Amino acid sequence: TIHPELPPSDINRAAGWYREKLGLEPVLHGNEPVEPGTTEFHSELLYDTGTARFGVYESWTAGGTRPPRPDWWSRSSTPLSPNSAQAMCGRNT
């Protein structure tokens, strides 16, 4: 599935905001399931609202002029490189 990726400068602060303001908990931390109430993160998070998914990854360029990185995820929620995703779509780089 393709879903948006959001790049905050502080992933723990972002996770707290999603929890407090929107009532959302991440479902994956990296490739591992997240225990409810976890507050310390060090890698990418995946959220599932029931109708949509989105990822959050910490970026030192957040809020700047550089565009966010593209990410592709397989049905097993394993991140794929852009080259792998293009190969799956029948496109070669």
PDB file of N, CA and C in Angstrom:
ATOM      1  N   THR A   1       0.842  -1.191   0.000  1.00  0.00           N
ATOM      2  CA  THR A   1       0.000   0.000   0.000  1.00  0.00           C
ATOM      3  C   THR A   1       0.878   1.243   0.000  1.00  0.00           C
ATOM      4  N   ILE A   2       0.379   2.278  -0.606  1.00  0.00           N
ATOM      5  CA  ILE A   2       1.075   3.560  -0.578  1.00  0.00           C
ATOM      6  C   ILE A   2       0.338   4.444   0.414  1.00  0.00           C
ATOM      7  N   HIS A   3       1.079   5.080   1.278  1.00  0.00           N
ATOM      8  CA  HIS A   3       0.475   5.989   2.246  1.00  0.00           C
ATOM      9  C   HIS A   3       1.413   7.166   2.480  1.00  0.00           C
ATOM     10  N   PRO A   4       0.887   8.282   2.995  1.00  0.00           N
ATOM     11  CA  PRO A   4       1.736   9.448   3.234  1.00  0.00           C
ATOM     12  C   PRO A   4       2.721   9.212   4.372  1.00  0.00           C
ATOM     13  N   GLU A   5       3.851   9.881   4.276  1.00  0.00           N
ATOM     14  CA  GLU A   5       4.889   9.856   5.307  1.00  0.00           C
ATOM     15  C   GLU A   5       5.086  11.292   5.796  1.00  0.00           C
ATOM     16  N   LEU A   6       5.016  11.498   7.091  1.00  0.00           N
ATOM     17  CA  LEU A   6       5.153  12.829   7.674  1.00  0.00           C
ATOM     18  C   LEU A   6       6.474  12.930   8.423  1.00  0.00           C
ATOM     19  N   PRO A   7       7.257  13.999   8.197  1.00  0.00           N
ATOM     20  CA  PRO A   7       8.594  14.100   8.790  1.00  0.00           C
ATOM     21  C   PRO A   7       8.723  15.153   9.904  1.00  0.00           C
ATOM     22  N   PRO A   8       8.295  14.865  11.138  1.00  0.00           N
ATOM     23  CA  PRO A   8       8.511  15.839  12.208  1.00  0.00           C
ATOM     24  C   PRO A   8       9.989  15.884  12.615  1.00  0.00           C
ATOM     25  N   SER A   9      10.390  16.965  13.266  1.00  0.00           N
ATOM     26  CA  SER A   9      11.773  17.069  13.738  1.00  0.00           C
ATOM     27  C   SER A   9      11.981  16.292  15.044  1.00  0.00           C
ATOM     28  N   ASP A  10      10.911  16.000  15.777  1.00  0.00           N
ATOM     29  CA  ASP A  10      10.997  15.254  17.036  1.00  0.00           C
ATOM     30  C   ASP A  10       9.899  14.192  17.040  1.00  0.00           C
ATOM     31  N   ILE A  11      10.274  12.936  16.811  1.00  0.00           N
ATOM     32  CA  ILE A  11       9.282  11.868  16.669  1.00  0.00           C
ATOM     33  C   ILE A  11       8.525  11.609  17.972  1.00  0.00           C
ATOM     34  N   ASN A  12       9.170  11.753  19.126  1.00  0.00           N
ATOM     35  CA  ASN A  12       8.485  11.523  20.399  1.00  0.00           C
ATOM     36  C   ASN A  12       7.446  12.613  20.670  1.00  0.00           C
ATOM     37  N   ARG A  13       7.788  13.844  20.353  1.00  0.00           N
ATOM     38  CA  ARG A  13       6.838  14.952  20.516  1.00  0.00           C
ATOM     39  C   ARG A  13       5.644  14.757  19.571  1.00  0.00           C
ATOM     40  N   ALA A  14       5.916  14.348  18.324  1.00  0.00           N
ATOM     41  CA  ALA A  14       4.846  14.101  17.357  1.00  0.00           C
ATOM     42  C   ALA A  14       3.938  12.974  17.841  1.00  0.00           C
ATOM     43  N   ALA A  15       4.528  11.880  18.343  1.00  0.00           N
ATOM     44  CA  ALA A  15       3.728  10.754  18.835  1.00  0.00           C
ATOM     45  C   ALA A  15       2.831  11.205  19.988  1.00  0.00           C
ATOM     46  N   GLY A  16       3.360  12.052  20.868  1.00  0.00           N
ATOM     47  CA  GLY A  16       2.561  12.590  21.971  1.00  0.00           C
ATOM     48  C   GLY A  16       1.402  13.433  21.467  1.00  0.00           C
ATOM     49  N   TRP A  17       1.652  14.237  20.433  1.00  0.00           N
ATOM     50  CA  TRP A  17       0.602  15.082  19.870  1.00  0.00           C
ATOM     51  C   TRP A  17      -0.498  14.221  19.261  1.00  0.00           C
ATOM     52  N   TYR A  18      -0.126  13.194  18.463  1.00  0.00           N
ATOM     53  CA  TYR A  18      -1.131  12.310  17.865  1.00  0.00           C
ATOM     54  C   TYR A  18      -1.950  11.600  18.939  1.00  0.00           C
ATOM     55  N   ARG A  19      -1.302  11.223  20.043  1.00  0.00           N
ATOM     56  CA  ARG A  19      -1.987  10.537  21.141  1.00  0.00           C
ATOM     57  C   ARG A  19      -2.952  11.501  21.849  1.00  0.00           C
ATOM     58  N   GLU A  20      -2.450  12.681  22.248  1.00  0.00           N
ATOM     59  CA  GLU A  20      -3.249  13.617  23.048  1.00  0.00           C
ATOM     60  C   GLU A  20      -4.335  14.322  22.245  1.00  0.00           C
ATOM     61  N   LYS A  21      -4.012  14.786  21.042  1.00  0.00           N
ATOM     62  CA  LYS A  21      -4.960  15.576  20.254  1.00  0.00           C
ATOM     63  C   LYS A  21      -5.900  14.738  19.393  1.00  0.00           C
ATOM     64  N   LEU A  22      -5.411  13.615  18.863  1.00  0.00           N
ATOM     65  CA  LEU A  22      -6.207  12.816  17.936  1.00  0.00           C
ATOM     66  C   LEU A  22      -6.605  11.448  18.483  1.00  0.00           C
ATOM     67  N   GLY A  23      -6.041  11.064  19.625  1.00  0.00           N
ATOM     68  CA  GLY A  23      -6.362   9.764  20.204  1.00  0.00           C
ATOM     69  C   GLY A  23      -5.787   8.595  19.427  1.00  0.00           C
ATOM     70  N   LEU A  24      -4.686   8.823  18.684  1.00  0.00           N
ATOM     71  CA  LEU A  24      -4.074   7.767  17.872  1.00  0.00           C
ATOM     72  C   LEU A  24      -2.821   7.216  18.533  1.00  0.00           C
ATOM     73  N   GLU A  25      -2.666   5.911  18.455  1.00  0.00           N
ATOM     74  CA  GLU A  25      -1.456   5.228  18.908  1.00  0.00           C
ATOM     75  C   GLU A  25      -0.803   4.580  17.689  1.00  0.00           C
ATOM     76  N   PRO A  26       0.532   4.578  17.607  1.00  0.00           N
ATOM     77  CA  PRO A  26       1.174   3.900  16.482  1.00  0.00           C
ATOM     78  C   PRO A  26       0.948   2.390  16.575  1.00  0.00           C
ATOM     79  N   VAL A  27       0.857   1.751  15.402  1.00  0.00           N
ATOM     80  CA  VAL A  27       0.695   0.296  15.389  1.00  0.00           C
ATOM     81  C   VAL A  27       2.030  -0.411  15.168  1.00  0.00           C
ATOM     82  N   LEU A  28       2.975   0.275  14.509  1.00  0.00           N
ATOM     83  CA  LEU A  28       4.312  -0.284  14.304  1.00  0.00           C
ATOM     84  C   LEU A  28       5.370   0.750  14.641  1.00  0.00           C
ATOM     85  N   HIS A  29       6.452   0.280  15.245  1.00  0.00           N
ATOM     86  CA  HIS A  29       7.649   1.085  15.523  1.00  0.00           C
ATOM     87  C   HIS A  29       8.773   0.374  14.792  1.00  0.00           C
ATOM     88  N   GLY A  30       9.204   0.962  13.662  1.00  0.00           N
ATOM     89  CA  GLY A  30      10.066   0.207  12.764  1.00  0.00           C
ATOM     90  C   GLY A  30       9.212  -0.895  12.174  1.00  0.00           C
ATOM     91  N   ASN A  31       9.586  -2.138  12.392  1.00  0.00           N
ATOM     92  CA  ASN A  31       8.771  -3.275  11.926  1.00  0.00           C
ATOM     93  C   ASN A  31       8.155  -4.063  13.075  1.00  0.00           C
ATOM     94  N   GLU A  32       8.214  -3.496  14.271  1.00  0.00           N
ATOM     95  CA  GLU A  32       7.717  -4.198  15.456  1.00  0.00           C
ATOM     96  C   GLU A  32       6.402  -3.604  15.946  1.00  0.00           C
ATOM     97  N   PRO A  33       5.475  -4.445  16.434  1.00  0.00           N
ATOM     98  CA  PRO A  33       4.229  -3.927  17.016  1.00  0.00           C
ATOM     99  C   PRO A  33       4.539  -3.034  18.226  1.00  0.00           C
ATOM    100  N   VAL A  34       3.672  -2.075  18.488  1.00  0.00           N
ATOM    101  CA  VAL A  34       3.862  -1.128  19.595  1.00  0.00           C
ATOM    102  C   VAL A  34       2.915  -1.483  20.733  1.00  0.00           C
ATOM    103  N   GLU A  35       3.460  -1.537  21.942  1.00  0.00           N
ATOM    104  CA  GLU A  35       2.633  -1.722  23.123  1.00  0.00           C
ATOM    105  C   GLU A  35       1.897  -0.418  23.409  1.00  0.00           C
ATOM    106  N   PRO A  36       0.592  -0.450  23.679  1.00  0.00           N
ATOM    107  CA  PRO A  36      -0.134   0.786  23.994  1.00  0.00           C
ATOM    108  C   PRO A  36       0.524   1.531  25.157  1.00  0.00           C
ATOM    109  N   GLY A  37       0.596   2.840  25.037  1.00  0.00           N
ATOM    110  CA  GLY A  37       1.186   3.676  26.083  1.00  0.00           C
ATOM    111  C   GLY A  37       2.681   3.913  25.938  1.00  0.00           C
ATOM    112  N   THR A  38       3.335   3.288  24.950  1.00  0.00           N
ATOM    113  CA  THR A  38       4.760   3.509  24.726  1.00  0.00           C
ATOM    114  C   THR A  38       4.986   4.974  24.369  1.00  0.00           C
ATOM    115  N   THR A  39       5.995   5.601  24.979  1.00  0.00           N
ATOM    116  CA  THR A  39       6.227   7.033  24.751  1.00  0.00           C
ATOM    117  C   THR A  39       7.606   7.355  24.189  1.00  0.00           C
ATOM    118  N   GLU A  40       8.514   6.390  24.155  1.00  0.00           N
ATOM    119  CA  GLU A  40       9.862   6.637  23.632  1.00  0.00           C
ATOM    120  C   GLU A  40      10.065   5.862  22.346  1.00  0.00           C
ATOM    121  N   PHE A  41      10.396   6.597  21.288  1.00  0.00           N
ATOM    122  CA  PHE A  41      10.596   5.982  19.981  1.00  0.00           C
ATOM    123  C   PHE A  41      11.915   6.454  19.387  1.00  0.00           C
ATOM    124  N   HIS A  42      12.529   5.618  18.553  1.00  0.00           N
ATOM    125  CA  HIS A  42      13.800   5.989  17.928  1.00  0.00           C
ATOM    126  C   HIS A  42      13.814   5.727  16.429  1.00  0.00           C
ATOM    127  N   SER A  43      12.697   5.230  15.881  1.00  0.00           N
ATOM    128  CA  SER A  43      12.640   5.013  14.433  1.00  0.00           C
ATOM    129  C   SER A  43      11.218   5.275  13.945  1.00  0.00           C
ATOM    130  N   GLU A  44      10.984   4.982  12.690  1.00  0.00           N
ATOM    131  CA  GLU A  44       9.715   5.286  12.033  1.00  0.00           C
ATOM    132  C   GLU A  44       8.515   4.639  12.719  1.00  0.00           C
ATOM    133  N   LEU A  45       7.400   5.377  12.711  1.00  0.00           N
ATOM    134  CA  LEU A  45       6.140   4.889  13.267  1.00  0.00           C
ATOM    135  C   LEU A  45       5.114   4.750  12.154  1.00  0.00           C
ATOM    136  N   LEU A  46       4.231   3.773  12.288  1.00  0.00           N
ATOM    137  CA  LEU A  46       3.126   3.613  11.350  1.00  0.00           C
ATOM    138  C   LEU A  46       1.835   3.701  12.149  1.00  0.00           C
ATOM    139  N   TYR A  47       0.929   4.558  11.685  1.00  0.00           N
ATOM    140  CA  TYR A  47      -0.389   4.719  12.306  1.00  0.00           C
ATOM    141  C   TYR A  47      -1.436   4.138  11.373  1.00  0.00           C
ATOM    142  N   ASP A  48      -2.491   3.562  11.950  1.00  0.00           N
ATOM    143  CA  ASP A  48      -3.610   3.025  11.185  1.00  0.00           C
ATOM    144  C   ASP A  48      -4.885   3.551  11.831  1.00  0.00           C
ATOM    145  N   THR A  49      -5.629   4.382  11.103  1.00  0.00           N
ATOM    146  CA  THR A  49      -6.847   4.986  11.646  1.00  0.00           C
ATOM    147  C   THR A  49      -8.069   4.099  11.474  1.00  0.00           C
ATOM    148  N   GLY A  50      -7.910   2.992  10.767  1.00  0.00           N
ATOM    149  CA  GLY A  50      -9.035   2.131  10.447  1.00  0.00           C
ATOM    150  C   GLY A  50      -9.466   2.315   9.001  1.00  0.00           C
ATOM    151  N   THR A  51      -9.308   3.522   8.479  1.00  0.00           N
ATOM    152  CA  THR A  51      -9.640   3.790   7.072  1.00  0.00           C
ATOM    153  C   THR A  51      -8.427   4.252   6.282  1.00  0.00           C
ATOM    154  N   ALA A  52      -7.365   4.616   6.963  1.00  0.00           N
ATOM    155  CA  ALA A  52      -6.151   5.093   6.291  1.00  0.00           C
ATOM    156  C   ALA A  52      -4.942   4.813   7.168  1.00  0.00           C
ATOM    157  N   ARG A  53      -3.792   4.739   6.517  1.00  0.00           N
ATOM    158  CA  ARG A  53      -2.512   4.581   7.228  1.00  0.00           C
ATOM    159  C   ARG A  53      -1.612   5.753   6.889  1.00  0.00           C
ATOM    160  N   PHE A  54      -0.735   6.115   7.827  1.00  0.00           N
ATOM    161  CA  PHE A  54       0.301   7.096   7.539  1.00  0.00           C
ATOM    162  C   PHE A  54       1.508   6.793   8.410  1.00  0.00           C
ATOM    163  N   GLY A  55       2.664   7.163   7.903  1.00  0.00           N
ATOM    164  CA  GLY A  55       3.908   6.945   8.619  1.00  0.00           C
ATOM    165  C   GLY A  55       4.460   8.259   9.140  1.00  0.00           C
ATOM    166  N   VAL A  56       5.279   8.161  10.179  1.00  0.00           N
ATOM    167  CA  VAL A  56       5.952   9.314  10.769  1.00  0.00           C
ATOM    168  C   VAL A  56       7.407   8.916  10.973  1.00  0.00           C
ATOM    169  N   TYR A  57       8.328   9.736  10.466  1.00  0.00           N
ATOM    170  CA  TYR A  57       9.752   9.477  10.666  1.00  0.00           C
ATOM    171  C   TYR A  57      10.437  10.787  11.045  1.00  0.00           C
ATOM    172  N   GLU A  58      11.407  10.707  11.940  1.00  0.00           N
ATOM    173  CA  GLU A  58      12.112  11.910  12.389  1.00  0.00           C
ATOM    174  C   GLU A  58      13.041  12.414  11.299  1.00  0.00           C
ATOM    175  N   SER A  59      13.007  13.733  11.076  1.00  0.00           N
ATOM    176  CA  SER A  59      13.832  14.332  10.037  1.00  0.00           C
ATOM    177  C   SER A  59      14.398  15.661  10.508  1.00  0.00           C
ATOM    178  N   TRP A  60      15.688  15.831  10.396  1.00  0.00           N
ATOM    179  CA  TRP A  60      16.298  17.100  10.795  1.00  0.00           C
ATOM    180  C   TRP A  60      15.968  18.214   9.812  1.00  0.00           C
ATOM    181  N   THR A  61      15.429  17.883   8.642  1.00  0.00           N
ATOM    182  CA  THR A  61      15.045  18.906   7.660  1.00  0.00           C
ATOM    183  C   THR A  61      13.561  19.269   7.753  1.00  0.00           C
ATOM    184  N   ALA A  62      12.836  18.737   8.747  1.00  0.00           N
ATOM    185  CA  ALA A  62      11.403  19.032   8.881  1.00  0.00           C
ATOM    186  C   ALA A  62      11.183  20.539   8.967  1.00  0.00           C
ATOM    187  N   GLY A  63      10.170  21.006   8.252  1.00  0.00           N
ATOM    188  CA  GLY A  63       9.858  22.431   8.256  1.00  0.00           C
ATOM    189  C   GLY A  63      10.702  23.236   7.287  1.00  0.00           C
ATOM    190  N   GLY A  64      11.607  22.572   6.590  1.00  0.00           N
ATOM    191  CA  GLY A  64      12.476  23.255   5.632  1.00  0.00           C
ATOM    192  C   GLY A  64      11.908  23.188   4.232  1.00  0.00           C
ATOM    193  N   THR A  65      12.761  23.425   3.275  1.00  0.00           N
ATOM    194  CA  THR A  65      12.320  23.438   1.889  1.00  0.00           C
ATOM    195  C   THR A  65      12.573  22.128   1.160  1.00  0.00           C
ATOM    196  N   ARG A  66      13.251  21.179   1.809  1.00  0.00           N
ATOM    197  CA  ARG A  66      13.499  19.883   1.162  1.00  0.00           C
ATOM    198  C   ARG A  66      12.238  19.031   1.219  1.00  0.00           C
ATOM    199  N   PRO A  67      11.894  18.353   0.130  1.00  0.00           N
ATOM    200  CA  PRO A  67      10.685  17.513   0.138  1.00  0.00           C
ATOM    201  C   PRO A  67      10.893  16.264   0.978  1.00  0.00           C
ATOM    202  N   PRO A  68       9.796  15.695   1.535  1.00  0.00           N
ATOM    203  CA  PRO A  68       9.926  14.454   2.281  1.00  0.00           C
ATOM    204  C   PRO A  68      10.340  13.310   1.364  1.00  0.00           C
ATOM    205  N   ARG A  69      10.944  12.273   1.946  1.00  0.00           N
ATOM    206  CA  ARG A  69      11.397  11.131   1.152  1.00  0.00           C
ATOM    207  C   ARG A  69      10.202  10.265   0.764  1.00  0.00           C
ATOM    208  N   PRO A  70      10.269   9.613  -0.384  1.00  0.00           N
ATOM    209  CA  PRO A  70       9.200   8.681  -0.743  1.00  0.00           C
ATOM    210  C   PRO A  70       9.449   7.328  -0.097  1.00  0.00           C
ATOM    211  N   ASP A  71       8.418   6.685   0.382  1.00  0.00           N
ATOM    212  CA  ASP A  71       8.506   5.338   0.940  1.00  0.00           C
ATOM    213  C   ASP A  71       7.394   4.493   0.357  1.00  0.00           C
ATOM    214  N   TRP A  72       7.680   3.241   0.118  1.00  0.00           N
ATOM    215  CA  TRP A  72       6.693   2.283  -0.358  1.00  0.00           C
ATOM    216  C   TRP A  72       6.630   1.164   0.661  1.00  0.00           C
ATOM    217  N   TRP A  73       5.452   0.675   0.935  1.00  0.00           N
ATOM    218  CA  TRP A  73       5.287  -0.423   1.887  1.00  0.00           C
ATOM    219  C   TRP A  73       4.575  -1.567   1.190  1.00  0.00           C
ATOM    220  N   SER A  74       4.993  -2.779   1.513  1.00  0.00           N
ATOM    221  CA  SER A  74       4.314  -3.951   0.965  1.00  0.00           C
ATOM    222  C   SER A  74       3.106  -4.275   1.841  1.00  0.00           C
ATOM    223  N   ARG A  75       2.326  -5.252   1.446  1.00  0.00           N
ATOM    224  CA  ARG A  75       1.164  -5.631   2.251  1.00  0.00           C
ATOM    225  C   ARG A  75       1.564  -6.129   3.625  1.00  0.00           C
ATOM    226  N   SER A  76       2.790  -6.584   3.780  1.00  0.00           N
ATOM    227  CA  SER A  76       3.247  -7.071   5.079  1.00  0.00           C
ATOM    228  C   SER A  76       3.799  -5.928   5.934  1.00  0.00           C
ATOM    229  N   SER A  77       3.627  -4.680   5.483  1.00  0.00           N
ATOM    230  CA  SER A  77       4.104  -3.485   6.181  1.00  0.00           C
ATOM    231  C   SER A  77       5.617  -3.437   6.286  1.00  0.00           C
ATOM    232  N   THR A  78       6.307  -4.048   5.354  1.00  0.00           N
ATOM    233  CA  THR A  78       7.758  -3.997   5.315  1.00  0.00           C
ATOM    234  C   THR A  78       8.172  -2.890   4.351  1.00  0.00           C
ATOM    235  N   PRO A  79       9.027  -1.937   4.794  1.00  0.00           N
ATOM    236  CA  PRO A  79       9.412  -0.865   3.886  1.00  0.00           C
ATOM    237  C   PRO A  79      10.220  -1.397   2.712  1.00  0.00           C
ATOM    238  N   LEU A  80       9.957  -0.852   1.556  1.00  0.00           N
ATOM    239  CA  LEU A  80      10.683  -1.204   0.347  1.00  0.00           C
ATOM    240  C   LEU A  80      11.454   0.012  -0.134  1.00  0.00           C
ATOM    241  N   SER A  81      12.587  -0.218  -0.749  1.00  0.00           N
ATOM    242  CA  SER A  81      13.323   0.894  -1.339  1.00  0.00           C
ATOM    243  C   SER A  81      12.565   1.364  -2.575  1.00  0.00           C
ATOM    244  N   PRO A  82      12.748   2.633  -2.998  1.00  0.00           N
ATOM    245  CA  PRO A  82      12.092   3.091  -4.224  1.00  0.00           C
ATOM    246  C   PRO A  82      12.414   2.208  -5.421  1.00  0.00           C
ATOM    247  N   ASN A  83      13.649   1.667  -5.515  1.00  0.00           N
ATOM    248  CA  ASN A  83      14.006   0.782  -6.632  1.00  0.00           C
ATOM    249  C   ASN A  83      13.202  -0.511  -6.591  1.00  0.00           C
ATOM    250  N   SER A  84      13.015  -1.080  -5.391  1.00  0.00           N
ATOM    251  CA  SER A  84      12.220  -2.305  -5.263  1.00  0.00           C
ATOM    252  C   SER A  84      10.784  -2.039  -5.653  1.00  0.00           C
ATOM    253  N   ALA A  85      10.244  -0.904  -5.217  1.00  0.00           N
ATOM    254  CA  ALA A  85       8.858  -0.562  -5.527  1.00  0.00           C
ATOM    255  C   ALA A  85       8.683  -0.369  -7.027  1.00  0.00           C
ATOM    256  N   GLN A  86       9.648   0.280  -7.672  1.00  0.00           N
ATOM    257  CA  GLN A  86       9.549   0.481  -9.116  1.00  0.00           C
ATOM    258  C   GLN A  86       9.612  -0.850  -9.839  1.00  0.00           C
ATOM    259  N   ALA A  87      10.448  -1.769  -9.369  1.00  0.00           N
ATOM    260  CA  ALA A  87      10.538  -3.087  -9.987  1.00  0.00           C
ATOM    261  C   ALA A  87       9.217  -3.835  -9.868  1.00  0.00           C
ATOM    262  N   MET A  88       8.543  -3.693  -8.704  1.00  0.00           N
ATOM    263  CA  MET A  88       7.247  -4.333  -8.506  1.00  0.00           C
ATOM    264  C   MET A  88       6.195  -3.788  -9.452  1.00  0.00           C
ATOM    265  N   CYS A  89       6.342  -2.515  -9.835  1.00  0.00           N
ATOM    266  CA  CYS A  89       5.390  -1.871 -10.740  1.00  0.00           C
ATOM    267  C   CYS A  89       5.779  -2.083 -12.193  1.00  0.00           C
ATOM    268  N   GLY A  90       6.878  -2.810 -12.456  1.00  0.00           N
ATOM    269  CA  GLY A  90       7.307  -3.065 -13.813  1.00  0.00           C
ATOM    270  C   GLY A  90       8.128  -1.940 -14.401  1.00  0.00           C
ATOM    271  N   ARG A  91       8.665  -1.055 -13.539  1.00  0.00           N
ATOM    272  CA  ARG A  91       9.498   0.038 -14.021  1.00  0.00           C
ATOM    273  C   ARG A  91      10.926  -0.195 -13.577  1.00  0.00           C
ATOM    274  N   ASN A  92      11.853  -0.002 -14.465  1.00  0.00           N
ATOM    275  CA  ASN A  92      13.268  -0.136 -14.130  1.00  0.00           C
ATOM    276  C   ASN A  92      13.882   1.235 -14.037  1.00  0.00           C
ATOM    277  N   THR A  93      14.869   1.381 -13.160  1.00  0.00           N
ATOM    278  CA  THR A  93      15.547   2.673 -13.022  1.00  0.00           C
ATOM    279  C   THR A  93      16.780   2.733 -13.879  1.00  0.00           C
TER     280      THR A  93
END
